[in-house]
């Protein structure tokens, strides 16, 4: 299978080819190939059970693929395991945020920088201050347990925690899930801001309309396969959604 | 004055219970697992130390070091055998039953090492002190200091080090901790090793003030540790320390009022009352409330 065509210009940051991941006999990802470019937002759309989270977990090294390759920033990361993938600069913000509820906001952020904590203590402290500037609400809640934050605040915390590892690329799994529309707008504003600072992002979303507003390129995943891909501006949003969710 | 003297004796002895309960609570808090083989690991650790002492002779410090090291190693053995292979929610029951089975194995090895009913466990001879008419045994003051140092070291490691941060993170949410680069297998080993050091210290303190070790010590320390942990509140480290001190305090008063034969009965009487009046233990209710609230929100 040839790699899908994407825009020319930016270099490929992440290229996935023929990736297959199984849960026992069930193939959750079947021969998936896609490319995410540097400095862009690449969006993965698809209905429930399409394999979006499986794809994210495989990219982040939590799940081991059966076959296929994942090239990230020039190195092969498929099957390396979560710590090494994180060290290579790919950081996942998991679905439902998954903060550490009984730890303070500060400790949550420090845990995000765990892998580079020993060698670069001062740098980590500086990054912590930067996160507080970007997310002032986290500064206000610094000593509070993360479990006491609202859903939107927890999403910000999860995002900030991922940024604490100084990634080259962020994997965002359903950042809008379970949040009020106003908070979803805030989260997407933050995603746009992070992107404008040059971060490469792979975004998984159910909220297709929102996602297509920030995406440079999108892939549609259905039953573990990429069914089509394209640029948001080539298609009307309605078209994408109709083709995606209604199969037309 | 007698009340004060008894309370003081109880708290001094209770500091060793606190260490026992901390070992249980640490494993429960971080791994969400109950290690029923804990007491027998401590017995085997002590038995190895006594065996070495009888064959080549160890000073008090040597005996202490061999006890805690052996206890930590036996604890790691239990972790690799009973806890490491069982992951996820189903693993909770499987690992608990496995640890119960291995309890028997460890007790058997201990009885082979200690063939007689009792073996001497050399104590530390320190003179007694008298302050304001209060009479304090020197070895018990040492016990208290050792316990304070061990407990402070544990809390410092958990609060102030990079590894402690990781331990707390994986206690809170192991899946996410993995995502941030935690090596879960290594966390298991280190947690059990720390619990072994704490329990080994406790075993040394208790056995050296008793002056002897019997094969029943495994069961005895399992019961005392579990009761102290239940008193303080399951999963709360501060609760474990308080529970241990409280257990020592109450036992000392029962012994003083009704005689030593009622000491162990009082242990279960107190447990009975706590389970009726405050089922989660003294600190447990609050601990569970925050825990539940926190997990409901995400």
Coordinates of C-alpha atoms in Angstrom, one line a residue, chain A residues 60 62 82-83 86 92 94 96-103 107 110-112 114-115 117-118 121 147-151 154 161, chain B residues 159-163 165-166 168-170 172-183 186 287 290-291 293-295 297-298:
Chain A
X60 CA 2.6 5.9 22.3
X62 CA 1.5 1.1 25.3
X82 CA 6.2 3.8 26.4
X83 CA 9.3 5.1 28.2
X86 CA 8.3 9.4 25.3
X92 CA 0.3 11.2 24.7
X94 CA -4.9 10.1 27.1
X96 CA -10.6 11.2 29.8
X97 CA -7.5 13.1 30.9
X98 CA -6.3 10.5 33.5
X99 CA -4.7 12.9 35.9
X100 CA -3.4 11.7 39.3
X101 CA -6.4 12.6 41.4
X102 CA -4.8 12.3 44.8
X103 CA -1.7 14.2 43.9
X107 CA 3.2 17.0 41.5
X110 CA 6.4 17.2 37.9
X111 CA 5.4 13.6 37.1
X112 CA 5.1 14.7 33.5
X114 CA 9.7 12.4 35.3
X115 CA 12.1 11.1 32.6
X117 CA 13.9 15.2 36.1
X118 CA 17.2 13.9 37.3
X121 CA 16.2 19.9 37.5
X147 CA -9.1 15.2 41.6
X148 CA -10.8 18.4 42.9
X149 CA -10.4 20.3 39.6
X150 CA -13.2 20.7 37.1
X151 CA -13.2 18.7 33.9
X154 CA -8.1 18.6 34.4
X161 CA 1.7 17.5 32.0
Chain B
X159 CA 7.5 13.4 49.3
X160 CA 10.8 14.7 48.1
X161 CA 12.4 12.4 45.7
X162 CA 11.9 11.7 42.0
X163 CA 11.3 8.1 42.7
X165 CA 6.9 11.0 43.1
X166 CA 6.7 8.0 40.7
X168 CA 2.8 8.0 44.5
X169 CA 1.9 8.5 40.8
X170 CA 1.6 4.8 40.2
X172 CA -2.8 6.9 42.2
X173 CA -3.1 5.8 38.6
X174 CA -0.8 3.0 37.4
X175 CA -1.9 3.1 33.8
X176 CA -1.1 6.8 33.4
X177 CA 2.2 6.4 35.3
X178 CA 3.2 3.8 32.7
X179 CA 2.4 6.4 30.1
X180 CA 4.8 8.9 31.7
X181 CA 7.6 6.4 31.6
X182 CA 7.3 4.5 34.8
X183 CA 8.8 1.0 34.9
X186 CA 10.7 -2.1 39.0
X287 CA -9.1 8.7 52.9
X290 CA -11.3 11.8 48.8
X291 CA -10.3 8.7 46.9
X293 CA -14.6 11.6 45.0
X294 CA -11.4 11.9 43.0
X295 CA -12.1 8.9 40.9
X297 CA -14.7 13.0 38.7
X298 CA -12.5 11.5 36.1

